[in-house]
XYZ file of N, CA and C in Angstrom:
858
model
N 26.914 -23.688 9.645
C 26.331 -22.690 10.694
C 26.486 -21.493 10.485
N 27.488 -21.026 9.643
C 26.773 -19.490 8.965
C 25.839 -19.424 8.421
N 25.338 -20.719 7.183
C 24.269 -20.559 6.530
C 23.372 -20.884 6.771
N 23.405 -22.035 7.939
C 21.715 -21.326 9.051
C 21.352 -20.401 9.647
N 22.489 -19.702 10.206
C 22.230 -18.654 10.685
C 21.427 -17.374 9.885
N 21.825 -17.165 8.561
C 21.695 -16.596 7.873
C 20.168 -17.158 7.075
N 19.662 -18.324 7.151
C 18.778 -18.598 6.762
C 17.432 -18.232 8.142
N 17.884 -18.093 8.817
C 17.108 -17.911 10.073
C 17.188 -16.037 10.057
N 17.968 -15.580 9.511
C 17.442 -14.023 10.138
C 16.685 -13.511 8.248
N 16.833 -14.419 7.571
C 16.333 -14.277 6.603
C 14.894 -14.312 7.081
N 14.002 -15.495 7.258
C 12.898 -16.162 7.409
C 11.915 -15.391 8.822
N 13.114 -14.428 9.295
C 12.291 -14.387 10.831
C 11.310 -13.095 10.738
N 10.865 -13.171 11.578
C 9.711 -11.964 11.121
C 10.541 -10.545 11.915
N 9.331 -9.570 11.703
C 10.233 -8.442 12.649
C 9.338 -8.032 13.802
N 9.292 -7.476 14.929
C 8.186 -7.314 15.980
C 7.619 -6.529 15.495
N 7.096 -5.543 14.530
C 5.586 -4.731 13.786
C 6.060 -4.790 12.755
N 5.146 -4.160 12.122
C 4.410 -4.454 11.006
C 5.398 -3.365 10.127
N 5.350 -3.353 8.826
C 6.157 -1.907 8.912
C 5.171 -1.264 6.846
N 3.258 -1.909 7.169
C 2.122 -1.145 7.274
C 1.243 -1.393 7.449
N 0.466 -0.705 7.877
C -0.775 -1.168 8.696
C -1.893 -2.079 7.452
N -2.262 -2.479 8.322
C -3.483 -3.329 7.315
C -4.517 -3.734 8.127
N -5.901 -3.024 7.547
C -7.491 -3.375 7.592
C -8.101 -4.838 7.643
N -7.042 -5.819 8.385
C -7.409 -7.637 7.816
C -9.008 -7.467 7.853
N -9.511 -7.959 7.083
C -11.463 -8.952 7.573
C -12.026 -7.099 7.222
N -11.020 -6.032 6.541
C -12.615 -5.044 6.222
C -13.066 -4.800 5.195
N -14.068 -4.464 4.723
C -15.286 -5.048 4.076
C -15.487 -3.528 3.208
N -14.717 -2.554 3.263
C -14.771 -1.436 2.878
C -13.933 -0.947 1.392
N -13.225 -2.018 1.023
C -12.484 -1.860 -0.458
C -13.075 -2.673 -1.091
N -13.719 -4.018 -0.662
C -14.523 -5.142 -1.162
C -15.860 -3.741 -1.999
N -16.397 -2.984 -1.389
C -17.731 -2.481 -1.276
C -17.235 -1.012 -2.164
N -15.913 -1.072 -1.889
C -14.989 0.394 -3.034
C -15.558 0.165 -4.479
N -14.728 -1.366 -4.850
C -14.277 -1.981 -6.130
C -15.752 -2.033 -6.125
N -16.666 -2.738 -5.717
C -17.978 -3.082 -5.944
C -19.223 -2.053 -7.107
N -18.974 -0.543 -6.214
C -19.790 0.334 -6.453
C -18.840 1.297 -7.637
N -17.614 0.976 -7.791
C -16.654 2.004 -8.355
C -17.493 2.412 -9.526
N -17.255 4.008 -10.232
C -18.226 3.579 -11.696
C -16.825 4.725 -12.343
N -16.671 4.980 -13.413
C -16.091 5.979 -13.966
C -16.848 7.639 -13.948
N -16.077 8.459 -14.126
C -17.593 9.561 -14.093
C -16.567 10.243 -15.632
N -15.829 9.820 -16.270
C -15.385 10.280 -17.561
C -16.597 9.719 -19.016
N -17.138 10.211 -19.560
C -17.899 9.522 -20.990
C -16.595 8.841 -21.675
N -15.588 9.796 -21.722
C -15.351 9.279 -23.036
C -14.451 7.727 -22.936
N -14.426 6.562 -22.168
C -14.429 5.050 -21.914
C -15.361 5.226 -20.816
N -15.472 3.370 -20.813
C -16.477 2.544 -20.460
C -15.133 1.961 -19.595
N -14.349 2.134 -19.410
C -13.404 1.119 -18.613
C -11.837 1.401 -17.994
N -11.996 1.022 -17.249
C -9.767 1.908 -16.857
C -9.388 0.094 -17.307
N -8.164 0.216 -18.281
C -7.680 -0.338 -19.193
C -6.173 -0.582 -18.320
N -6.046 -1.731 -17.679
C -5.129 -2.320 -17.182
C -4.015 -3.309 -17.614
N -2.787 -2.930 -17.568
C -2.251 -3.676 -18.443
C -0.704 -4.124 -17.239
N -0.749 -5.784 -17.336
C 0.028 -6.398 -16.405
C 1.866 -6.438 -17.130
N 2.600 -6.215 -16.759
C 3.558 -7.637 -17.678
C 4.409 -7.669 -16.589
N 5.554 -8.245 -16.746
C 6.439 -9.236 -15.426
C 7.580 -10.533 -16.158
N 8.188 -11.002 -15.275
C 8.735 -12.238 -16.309
C 7.748 -13.092 -16.351
N 8.292 -14.237 -17.081
C 7.954 -15.141 -17.147
C 7.793 -16.145 -16.218
N 5.801 -16.550 -16.039
C 5.839 -17.669 -14.500
C 5.917 -16.674 -12.849
N 5.247 -15.398 -13.569
C 5.507 -14.454 -11.760
C 4.315 -14.794 -11.762
N 2.832 -14.446 -12.518
C 1.838 -14.837 -12.089
C 0.871 -13.804 -13.196
N 1.004 -13.430 -13.771
C -0.110 -12.456 -14.177
C -1.298 -12.729 -14.459
N -1.420 -14.011 -15.159
C -2.967 -15.010 -15.559
C -3.320 -15.093 -14.058
N -3.052 -15.709 -12.941
C -3.690 -15.827 -12.116
C -3.769 -15.128 -10.896
N -3.229 -14.133 -11.346
C -3.625 -12.149 -10.642
C -4.735 -11.970 -11.112
N -4.941 -12.545 -12.361
C -6.188 -12.104 -12.822
C -7.427 -12.776 -12.758
N -7.088 -14.210 -12.289
C -8.184 -15.194 -11.660
C -8.306 -14.831 -10.518
N -7.500 -14.460 -9.439
C -7.529 -14.255 -8.055
C -8.587 -12.838 -7.644
N -8.439 -11.898 -8.480
C -9.385 -10.847 -8.716
C -11.103 -11.077 -9.040
N -10.712 -11.988 -10.041
C -12.561 -12.161 -10.363
C -12.848 -13.134 -9.443
N -11.902 -13.814 -8.914
C -12.743 -15.203 -7.576
C -13.166 -13.939 -6.865
N -11.990 -13.042 -6.262
C -12.720 -12.042 -4.930
C -13.506 -11.533 -5.150
N -13.897 -11.172 -6.514
C -15.193 -10.049 -7.244
C -16.673 -10.843 -7.115
N -16.217 -12.082 -7.888
C -17.206 -12.874 -7.576
C -17.953 -14.073 -7.206
N -16.920 -13.634 -6.087
C -16.759 -14.666 -4.555
C -16.858 -16.054 -4.477
N -16.563 -16.684 -5.753
C -16.311 -17.972 -6.066
C -14.816 -18.240 -6.703
N -14.186 -19.515 -7.048
C -13.323 -19.870 -7.666
C -13.685 -19.808 -9.185
N -12.936 -18.874 -10.190
C -13.071 -18.921 -11.309
C -11.915 -18.787 -11.846
N -11.824 -18.993 -13.660
C -10.586 -19.120 -14.837
C -10.486 -18.145 -15.631
N -11.005 -17.219 -15.952
C -11.333 -16.328 -17.237
C -9.484 -16.226 -17.744
N -8.520 -16.561 -17.251
C -7.226 -16.306 -17.985
C -6.843 -17.411 -17.447
N -6.482 -18.424 -18.712
C -5.925 -19.568 -18.590
C -4.230 -19.693 -18.285
N -3.841 -20.598 -17.003
C -3.089 -20.490 -16.493
C -2.394 -22.267 -16.893
N -0.975 -22.029 -16.098
C -0.564 -23.364 -16.363
C 0.685 -23.691 -15.166
N 0.723 -24.463 -14.673
C 1.132 -25.382 -13.667
C 2.420 -25.900 -13.579
N 3.192 -26.037 -15.225
C 4.158 -27.089 -15.143
C 5.599 -25.733 -15.157
N 6.482 -25.903 -15.174
C 7.819 -25.174 -15.308
C 7.698 -24.256 -16.423
N 8.473 -23.236 -15.957
C 8.093 -22.131 -16.376
C 9.577 -21.842 -17.593
N 10.120 -22.776 -17.219
C 11.248 -22.835 -18.118
C 10.562 -23.556 -19.492
N 9.166 -23.621 -19.673
C 8.847 -24.266 -20.953
C 8.457 -22.890 -21.358
N 8.046 -21.692 -20.734
C 8.252 -20.275 -21.733
C 7.082 -19.853 -21.181
N 6.514 -18.576 -22.048
C 4.810 -17.681 -21.792
C 4.133 -18.850 -21.296
N 3.062 -19.250 -20.981
C 1.834 -19.995 -21.541
C 0.519 -18.942 -22.274
N 0.811 -17.882 -21.287
C -0.007 -16.873 -22.705
C 0.802 -16.404 -23.816
N 0.338 -16.510 -24.879
C 0.392 -16.025 -25.640
C -0.298 -15.176 -27.063
N -1.411 -14.721 -26.582
C -1.934 -13.737 -26.981
C -1.930 -12.546 -25.933
N -2.699 -11.423 -27.016
C -2.726 -10.041 -26.166
C -4.517 -9.756 -25.960
N -4.771 -10.419 -24.824
C -6.159 -10.266 -24.061
C -6.496 -9.844 -23.531
N -8.247 -8.877 -23.736
C -8.690 -8.442 -22.486
C -9.631 -9.049 -21.355
N -9.490 -9.398 -20.643
C -10.213 -10.225 -19.430
C -11.482 -8.955 -18.626
N -12.756 -9.675 -18.654
C -13.503 -8.521 -17.752
C -13.958 -9.440 -17.255
N -14.719 -8.490 -15.803
C -15.317 -9.679 -15.237
C -16.254 -9.354 -14.735
N -17.633 -10.259 -14.769
C -19.012 -9.981 -14.978
C -19.096 -9.737 -13.134
N -20.634 -8.426 -13.262
C -20.892 -8.657 -12.095
C -22.146 -9.279 -11.764
N -22.728 -9.650 -10.935
C -24.141 -10.173 -10.392
C -25.200 -9.829 -11.296
N -24.882 -8.716 -11.241
C -26.432 -8.324 -12.765
C -26.289 -8.582 -13.862
N -25.199 -9.236 -14.244
C -24.770 -10.125 -15.463
C -24.251 -8.530 -16.324
N -23.753 -7.373 -15.987
C -22.824 -6.300 -16.514
C -21.517 -6.744 -16.039
N -20.682 -5.790 -16.629
C -18.770 -5.747 -16.197
C -18.666 -4.624 -16.060
N -17.396 -5.126 -14.520
C -17.082 -4.013 -14.043
C -16.434 -3.553 -14.909
N -16.476 -1.878 -14.195
C -16.061 -0.874 -14.979
C -14.524 -0.658 -15.708
N -13.416 -1.536 -15.258
C -12.257 -1.898 -15.347
C -11.606 -3.128 -15.760
N -11.005 -3.547 -16.842
C -10.397 -4.673 -17.330
C -8.712 -4.556 -17.697
N -8.490 -6.118 -17.869
C -7.216 -6.770 -17.680
C -6.632 -6.702 -18.907
N -5.797 -6.556 -19.195
C -4.851 -7.157 -20.065
C -3.525 -7.887 -20.219
N -3.599 -9.186 -20.379
C -2.400 -10.321 -20.130
C -1.108 -10.214 -21.227
N -0.101 -10.374 -20.783
C 1.131 -10.417 -21.768
C 1.866 -11.858 -21.565
N 2.477 -11.904 -22.347
C 3.255 -13.284 -23.208
C 4.238 -12.605 -21.454
N 4.929 -13.341 -21.016
C 6.042 -13.044 -19.880
C 7.300 -12.440 -20.379
N 7.921 -11.254 -20.077
C 9.597 -11.305 -20.439
C 10.429 -12.627 -20.165
N 11.414 -12.786 -21.306
C 12.414 -13.619 -20.933
C 13.967 -13.289 -20.997
N 14.628 -14.000 -20.287
C 16.647 -13.729 -20.878
C 16.594 -13.682 -22.613
N 17.257 -12.717 -22.740
C 17.455 -12.697 -24.121
C 17.102 -12.092 -25.256
N 16.861 -12.165 -26.513
C 16.224 -12.205 -27.727
C 15.705 -13.316 -28.547
N 14.335 -12.967 -29.021
C 14.223 -14.185 -29.709
C 13.400 -14.646 -28.409
N 12.884 -14.412 -27.520
C 12.021 -15.114 -26.473
C 11.230 -14.147 -25.465
N 10.047 -14.996 -25.045
C 9.259 -13.518 -24.034
C 8.957 -12.301 -24.946
N 7.848 -12.154 -24.279
C 6.723 -10.850 -25.807
C 8.606 -9.545 -25.601
N 8.158 -8.628 -27.122
C 8.903 -8.341 -27.408
C 9.024 -6.454 -26.219
N 9.402 -6.525 -25.895
C 9.285 -4.603 -25.430
C 8.441 -3.995 -26.618
N 9.085 -3.403 -27.683
C 8.649 -3.280 -28.872
C 6.790 -3.218 -28.989
N 6.598 -4.420 -28.126
C 4.864 -5.148 -28.436
C 4.437 -4.632 -27.504
N 4.878 -4.192 -26.152
C 4.651 -3.981 -24.650
C 4.412 -2.392 -25.014
N 5.149 -1.802 -25.267
C 5.059 -0.045 -25.745
C 3.910 0.278 -27.201
N 3.981 -0.689 -28.087
C 2.896 -0.561 -28.570
C 0.906 -1.119 -27.992
N 1.073 -2.197 -27.024
C 0.319 -2.057 -26.725
C -0.456 -1.116 -25.184
N 0.566 -0.102 -24.826
C 0.275 1.084 -24.522
C -0.710 2.144 -25.128
N 0.101 2.190 -25.882
C -0.548 3.850 -26.548
C -1.963 3.165 -27.329
N -2.179 1.408 -27.616
C -3.297 0.456 -27.907
C -3.631 0.434 -29.619
N -1.876 0.128 -29.415
C -1.767 -0.188 -30.594
C -1.811 -1.602 -31.446
N -2.197 -2.314 -30.281
C -2.182 -4.421 -30.715
C -3.686 -4.638 -30.645
N -3.926 -4.796 -31.371
C -5.291 -5.717 -31.324
C -5.790 -7.138 -30.769
N -6.879 -6.739 -30.156
C -7.855 -7.851 -29.263
C -7.217 -9.415 -30.054
N -6.498 -9.968 -29.110
C -6.507 -11.442 -29.640
C -5.337 -11.442 -30.987
N -4.597 -10.283 -30.769
C -3.278 -10.782 -31.811
C -1.893 -11.582 -31.018
N -2.030 -12.462 -31.846
C -0.831 -13.626 -31.085
C 0.675 -12.886 -31.433
N 1.087 -12.567 -30.125
C 2.459 -12.261 -30.109
C 3.645 -13.227 -30.264
N 4.555 -12.276 -31.316
C 5.854 -13.292 -31.479
C 6.950 -12.775 -31.188
N 7.272 -13.579 -30.374
C 8.882 -12.933 -29.828
C 9.944 -13.078 -30.698
N 9.931 -13.796 -31.989
C 10.954 -13.355 -33.275
C 11.081 -12.105 -34.036
N 9.400 -11.420 -33.790
C 9.408 -10.507 -34.440
C 8.251 -9.395 -34.108
N 8.271 -7.864 -33.996
C 7.562 -7.416 -32.936
C 7.019 -6.798 -33.881
N 5.676 -6.248 -33.825
C 4.377 -5.880 -34.384
C 4.239 -4.659 -35.072
N 4.331 -5.016 -36.514
C 4.906 -3.788 -36.976
C 3.091 -2.892 -37.771
N 3.462 -1.848 -38.212
C 2.652 -1.170 -39.042
C 1.550 -1.504 -40.042
N 2.008 -2.945 -40.874
C 1.770 -3.700 -41.568
C 1.090 -4.963 -41.505
N 1.336 -5.147 -40.096
C 0.285 -6.396 -39.447
C -0.802 -7.060 -39.468
N -1.842 -7.084 -39.838
C -2.972 -6.991 -38.998
C -3.182 -7.043 -38.233
N -2.554 -7.359 -36.999
C -2.871 -7.417 -35.449
C -2.916 -5.828 -34.902
N -2.498 -4.772 -36.092
C -2.029 -3.608 -35.945
C -2.841 -2.796 -36.261
N -3.463 -1.838 -34.941
C -4.690 -1.078 -34.909
C -3.825 0.639 -34.942
N -4.365 1.128 -36.434
C -3.300 2.404 -36.646
C -4.105 3.679 -35.679
N -5.515 3.503 -35.581
C -5.998 4.176 -34.795
C -7.010 4.286 -33.280
N -5.764 3.678 -32.273
C -6.643 3.679 -31.240
C -7.628 4.341 -30.864
N -8.531 3.852 -29.888
C -9.464 5.073 -29.231
C -8.659 5.175 -27.737
N -9.399 6.225 -26.555
C -8.954 6.383 -25.760
C -9.548 5.182 -24.809
N -10.541 4.054 -24.956
C -10.500 3.200 -24.648
C -9.140 2.325 -25.015
N -8.657 1.941 -25.798
C -7.987 1.380 -26.207
C -6.538 0.967 -25.711
N -6.023 2.188 -25.498
C -5.063 3.141 -24.671
C -5.041 2.149 -23.407
N -3.703 1.700 -22.895
C -3.470 1.458 -21.253
C -3.548 2.784 -20.494
N -4.675 2.464 -19.491
C -4.290 3.840 -18.106
C -3.958 3.282 -17.098
N -3.136 1.982 -16.751
C -2.465 1.806 -15.275
C -1.556 0.788 -15.887
N -0.269 0.654 -15.757
C 0.929 -0.305 -16.163
C 1.262 -1.093 -14.541
N 0.763 -1.934 -14.597
C 1.179 -3.186 -13.230
C 2.115 -4.209 -13.491
N 3.706 -4.844 -13.000
C 4.463 -5.080 -13.173
C 4.401 -5.556 -12.051
N 4.117 -7.507 -12.470
C 4.210 -8.624 -11.500
C 5.554 -9.337 -11.531
N 5.749 -8.768 -10.256
C 7.091 -9.643 -10.162
C 7.062 -11.046 -9.078
N 7.868 -11.994 -9.184
C 7.566 -13.343 -8.205
C 8.564 -13.296 -7.142
N 7.776 -13.301 -5.798
C 8.944 -12.862 -4.901
C 9.671 -14.256 -3.800
N 9.419 -15.307 -4.546
C 9.871 -16.748 -4.627
C 11.906 -16.408 -5.349
N 11.777 -15.696 -6.183
C 12.726 -16.338 -7.318
C 13.971 -14.906 -6.163
N 14.944 -16.023 -6.856
C 16.235 -15.502 -6.479
C 17.137 -13.851 -6.514
N 16.651 -13.278 -7.467
C 16.808 -11.739 -8.232
C 16.370 -12.077 -9.272
N 16.011 -10.937 -9.771
C 15.861 -10.070 -11.103
C 16.345 -10.705 -12.347
N 16.674 -11.577 -13.244
C 17.155 -11.412 -14.191
C 17.766 -9.901 -15.178
N 19.531 -9.887 -15.093
C 20.023 -8.988 -15.468
C 19.325 -8.156 -16.671
N 18.677 -9.259 -17.893
C 18.516 -9.425 -19.298
C 16.824 -8.746 -18.878
N 16.850 -9.125 -18.267
C 15.002 -9.061 -18.038
C 14.587 -7.885 -17.045
N 15.372 -7.232 -15.751
C 15.982 -6.037 -15.437
C 15.579 -4.765 -16.575
N 16.586 -4.960 -17.748
C 17.103 -4.347 -18.159
C 15.544 -3.606 -19.961
N 14.970 -4.838 -20.233
C 13.557 -4.598 -20.400
C 12.636 -3.814 -19.547
N 12.305 -4.168 -18.148
C 11.288 -3.604 -17.460
C 11.665 -2.561 -17.120
N 13.040 -1.710 -17.105
C 13.426 -0.498 -16.543
C 13.000 0.154 -18.223
N 13.391 -0.086 -19.502
C 12.843 0.129 -20.792
C 11.189 0.585 -20.537
N 10.456 0.028 -20.280
C 8.957 -0.347 -20.395
C 8.877 0.299 -19.477
N 8.958 0.893 -18.235
C 8.696 1.881 -17.492
C 8.751 2.861 -17.706
N 9.915 3.481 -18.399
C 10.474 4.510 -18.924
C 9.494 4.755 -19.837
N 9.200 3.792 -21.082
C 8.508 4.619 -21.638
C 6.628 4.611 -21.489
N 6.462 4.062 -20.694
C 4.954 4.018 -19.419
C 5.251 5.710 -19.022
N 6.140 6.396 -18.506
C 6.835 7.561 -17.495
C 6.072 8.494 -18.571
N 7.159 8.470 -20.385
C 6.819 9.148 -20.728
C 5.553 9.266 -21.359
N 4.568 8.525 -21.704
C 3.383 8.670 -22.030
C 2.410 8.680 -20.718
N 3.060 9.378 -19.455
C 2.221 9.493 -18.588
C 1.143 8.392 -17.788
N 1.812 7.400 -17.942
C 0.431 6.169 -17.492
C 0.837 5.958 -16.418
N 0.050 6.208 -15.271
C 0.220 5.726 -13.418
C 0.708 4.063 -13.759
N 1.948 3.795 -12.755
C 2.456 2.387 -12.380
C 2.647 2.055 -11.040
N 2.582 0.492 -10.915
C 2.364 0.266 -9.836
C 3.329 -0.849 -9.365
N 3.533 -2.040 -8.742
C 4.336 -3.537 -8.758
C 2.940 -3.895 -7.573
N 3.192 -5.426 -7.826
C 2.717 -6.570 -7.410
C 3.855 -7.728 -6.608
N 3.674 -8.092 -5.616
C 4.970 -9.415 -5.590
C 3.939 -10.413 -5.313
N 4.235 -11.268 -5.863
C 3.113 -12.340 -5.777
C 4.146 -13.346 -5.006
N 3.505 -14.455 -4.744
C 4.528 -15.474 -4.882
C 5.261 -15.934 -3.248
N 5.134 -14.627 -2.156
C 6.019 -14.851 -1.402
C 5.876 -15.416 -0.414
N 4.626 -15.945 -0.714
C 4.199 -17.051 0.471
C 5.578 -18.264 0.231
N 5.562 -19.039 -1.152
C 6.129 -19.996 -1.524
C 8.023 -20.178 -0.781
N 8.386 -18.963 -0.537
C 9.313 -18.181 0.040
C 9.902 -18.415 1.231
N 8.821 -16.998 2.274
C 8.465 -16.973 3.098
C 7.712 -18.079 4.488
N 8.298 -18.965 5.154
C 7.742 -19.697 6.385
C 6.451 -19.354 7.025
N 7.327 -18.057 7.518
C 5.625 -17.101 8.506
C 4.663 -16.496 7.695
N 5.152 -15.861 5.610
C 4.053 -15.635 5.491
C 3.304 -16.747 5.240
N 3.609 -18.123 4.790
C 2.712 -19.613 4.962
C 1.885 -20.070 5.599
N 2.597 -19.701 7.240
C 1.552 -20.120 8.255
C 0.651 -19.176 8.066
N 0.855 -17.957 8.059
C -0.033 -16.593 8.549
C 0.294 -15.827 7.868
N -0.814 -15.251 7.127
C -0.962 -14.564 5.542
C -0.734 -12.813 6.475
N -0.837 -12.946 7.679
C -1.223 -11.353 8.454
C 0.721 -11.556 8.283
N 0.982 -12.095 8.452
C 2.805 -11.808 8.555
C 3.208 -11.507 7.480
N 2.846 -10.893 5.899
C 3.390 -10.307 5.263
C 4.177 -9.020 5.400
N 3.925 -8.302 6.305
C 4.292 -7.527 6.394
C 5.156 -6.365 7.751
N 5.248 -7.991 8.405
C 6.428 -8.145 9.650
C 7.140 -8.959 8.406
N 7.317 -10.080 7.346
C 8.163 -10.118 6.634
C 9.630 -9.665 6.194
N 10.326 -10.200 6.675
C 11.863 -9.827 6.173
C 12.215 -10.196 4.793
N 11.075 -11.292 4.076
C 11.920 -11.579 3.171
C 10.929 -10.920 1.906
N 9.840 -10.352 2.380
C 9.088 -9.574 1.223
C 9.581 -7.999 1.430
N 10.385 -7.788 2.776
C 10.641 -6.231 2.934
C 11.593 -6.061 2.192
N 12.579 -7.091 1.785
C 13.871 -7.002 1.381
C 13.331 -7.333 -0.500
N 12.446 -8.008 -0.423
C 12.078 -8.009 -2.143
C 11.527 -6.623 -2.496
N 11.096 -6.004 -1.908
C 10.142 -4.996 -2.034
C 10.701 -3.630 -2.122
N 11.833 -3.735 -1.052
C 12.832 -2.263 -1.123
C 13.639 -2.747 -2.258
N 14.588 -3.518 -1.966
C 15.307 -3.851 -3.168
C 15.520 -3.881 -4.462
N 14.470 -5.167 -4.941
C 13.704 -5.524 -6.212
C 13.505 -5.171 -6.706
N 12.381 -3.841 -6.331
C 11.434 -3.844 -7.031
C 11.421 -1.973 -6.837
N 12.022 -1.405 -5.765
C 12.235 -0.310 -5.072
C 13.371 0.486 -5.810
N 14.441 -0.128 -5.359
C 15.609 -0.025 -5.644
C 16.576 -0.131 -7.224
N 16.144 -1.231 -7.416
C 16.469 -1.554 -8.999
C 15.331 -0.976 -10.344
N 13.612 -1.106 -9.841
C 13.200 -0.146 -10.666
C 13.140 1.055 -10.638
N 12.790 1.528 -9.477
C 12.368 2.560 -9.102
C 11.219 2.851 -8.989
N 10.394 1.804 -8.754
C 9.266 1.976 -7.742
C 9.108 2.333 -6.963
N 7.853 4.014 -6.264
C 8.431 4.043 -5.104
C 7.791 3.597 -4.191
N 8.077 2.716 -2.726
C 7.455 2.425 -1.832
C 6.019 1.362 -2.198
N 5.237 3.108 -1.695
C 3.955 2.659 -1.171
C 3.240 2.441 -2.609
N 3.846 2.120 -3.897
C 3.273 1.960 -5.075
C 3.461 0.286 -5.609
N 3.845 -0.121 -4.548
C 4.177 -1.871 -4.423
C 3.558 -2.874 -3.736
N 2.723 -3.626 -4.075
C 1.545 -4.089 -2.839
C 1.849 -5.853 -3.003
N 2.647 -5.976 -1.914
C 2.411 -7.939 -1.623
C 0.942 -8.351 -2.648
N 0.982 -9.198 -2.749
C -0.537 -9.939 -3.249
C -0.426 -11.554 -3.010
N -1.419 -12.316 -2.728
C -1.210 -14.188 -2.452
C -2.577 -14.348 -3.488
N -2.051 -14.922 -4.672
C -2.874 -15.527 -5.722
C -3.424 -16.739 -5.157
N -4.284 -16.878 -5.495
C -5.516 -17.810 -5.274
C -4.879 -19.113 -6.081
N -4.173 -20.198 -6.017
C -3.436 -21.227 -6.905
C -3.765 -22.450 -6.050
N -4.092 -22.979 -4.675
C -4.197 -24.138 -4.578
C -5.536 -24.474 -3.334
N -5.915 -23.003 -3.772
C -7.451 -23.161 -2.321
C -8.894 -23.337 -3.539
N -9.913 -23.807 -2.968
C -10.966 -24.306 -3.397
C -11.865 -23.427 -3.374
N -11.427 -22.695 -1.659
C -12.478 -21.942 -1.019
C -12.057 -20.727 -0.863
N -12.729 -19.270 -1.126
C -12.053 -18.301 -0.773
C -11.981 -18.322 0.850
N -10.890 -16.670 0.512
C -9.804 -16.499 2.350
C -9.582 -15.121 2.171
N -10.761 -14.689 3.510
C -10.173 -13.065 3.761
C -8.568 -12.697 3.838
N -8.259 -13.489 3.816
C -6.917 -12.470 4.052
C -6.579 -12.580 3.005
N -6.141 -13.158 1.795
C -6.197 -13.079 0.561
C -6.992 -12.000 -0.149
N -8.197 -12.136 0.270
C -9.253 -10.761 -0.729
C -8.610 -9.820 0.274
N -7.682 -9.776 1.114
C -7.963 -8.129 1.586
C -6.456 -7.659 1.172
N -5.570 -8.460 0.733
C -4.499 -7.775 0.028
C -4.934 -7.731 -1.107
N -5.903 -8.065 -1.800
C -6.233 -8.388 -3.160
C -7.135 -6.934 -3.640
N -7.444 -7.157 -2.621
C -8.678 -5.385 -3.069
C -7.762 -4.735 -2.770
N -7.389 -4.611 -2.058
C -6.012 -2.893 -1.558
C -5.374 -2.385 -3.177
N -4.590 -4.132 -3.454
C -3.951 -3.836 -4.924
C -4.982 -3.196 -6.110
N -6.470 -3.941 -6.355
C -7.460 -3.717 -6.752
C -8.082 -1.881 -7.097
N -8.082 -1.349 -5.713
C -7.988 -0.733 -5.419
C -7.435 0.772 -6.115
N -6.489 0.192 -5.582
C -5.272 1.326 -6.125
C -4.865 1.461 -7.841
N -5.409 0.834 -8.212
C -5.098 0.008 -9.809
C -6.332 1.040 -10.645
N -7.737 0.680 -9.476
C -8.518 1.476 -10.705
C -8.764 3.489 -9.872
N -8.222 3.824 -9.123
C -8.140 5.074 -8.793
C -6.723 5.693 -9.788
N -5.794 5.351 -9.558
C -4.417 5.365 -10.667
C -4.908 5.417 -11.965
N -5.755 4.123 -12.817
C -6.434 4.543 -13.677
C -7.646 5.823 -14.065
N -8.383 6.010 -13.303
C -9.824 7.249 -13.255
C -9.097 8.082 -12.944
N -7.349 8.490 -12.614
C -7.175 9.911 -12.329
C -5.935 10.186 -13.749
N -5.789 8.741 -14.539
C -5.052 8.919 -15.978
C -5.697 10.097 -16.760
N -7.199 8.953 -16.360
C -8.300 9.362 -17.818
C -8.676 10.597 -17.580
N -8.940 11.223 -16.340
C -9.534 12.312 -15.919
C -8.610 13.329 -16.483
N -7.468 13.476 -16.395
C -5.723 13.807 -17.043
C -5.427 14.222 -18.166
N -5.496 12.781 -18.517
C -4.880 12.479 -19.513
C -5.524 12.613 -21.268
N -6.772 12.500 -20.949
C -8.312 11.983 -22.100
C -9.114 12.952 -22.523
């Protein structure tokens, strides 16, 4: 009875949402579509995604591409099998999103191997630090056993302002019980390194709909979900120190074959914040 009661409390919905959302509003879509950098030192905002293996980093990139291209796309390869097999992403790759005109949007996303428990597994913290500074070359195959060194062919000794990371995004899954202590420590080190470089940071919470029946039934319940609020407050804000207003729940496209307005609303809100923070960093630091 106690377990059933706890389950009911955890997944019951709040009466009023703890954050207001303009569902179906086209303003964010138009803003992102019309976005242009005013700084002539760079042609794009570079967004680096990091987080535990299986959090949905590659799916997040694909979902953004879906929203902007108005169809299902797959610029970043993903894996639907068990995350215990390790990270599917092996290389440091830049993902561009093409406009209807044939040109590309002035923001790009870099995907990384996921963080894993212990040493010798998953992306190295040292490699993420080097990536933030622009020292990792495109296509470099990440090695969990050994960090990139200055003598490696994948090391970029003279990064340009465009090679550097302008926004760091933590991608965390909402369907996990809690963050592994070893992975959490790595995430804290990465956050501290980004702070030292002055790089703006935010977090996105994925896969919460897989653990919360209320949001699975209706995505508009996301900010009424007690589970989502607990994940945002406890896992990402309290444990990692990310301010609440820089944590955004999103739903990746995973089983859908057609676009969904509610999915797009959450995704566009996140993208808009990323490119705004990136532009602010470029204007002030580069």
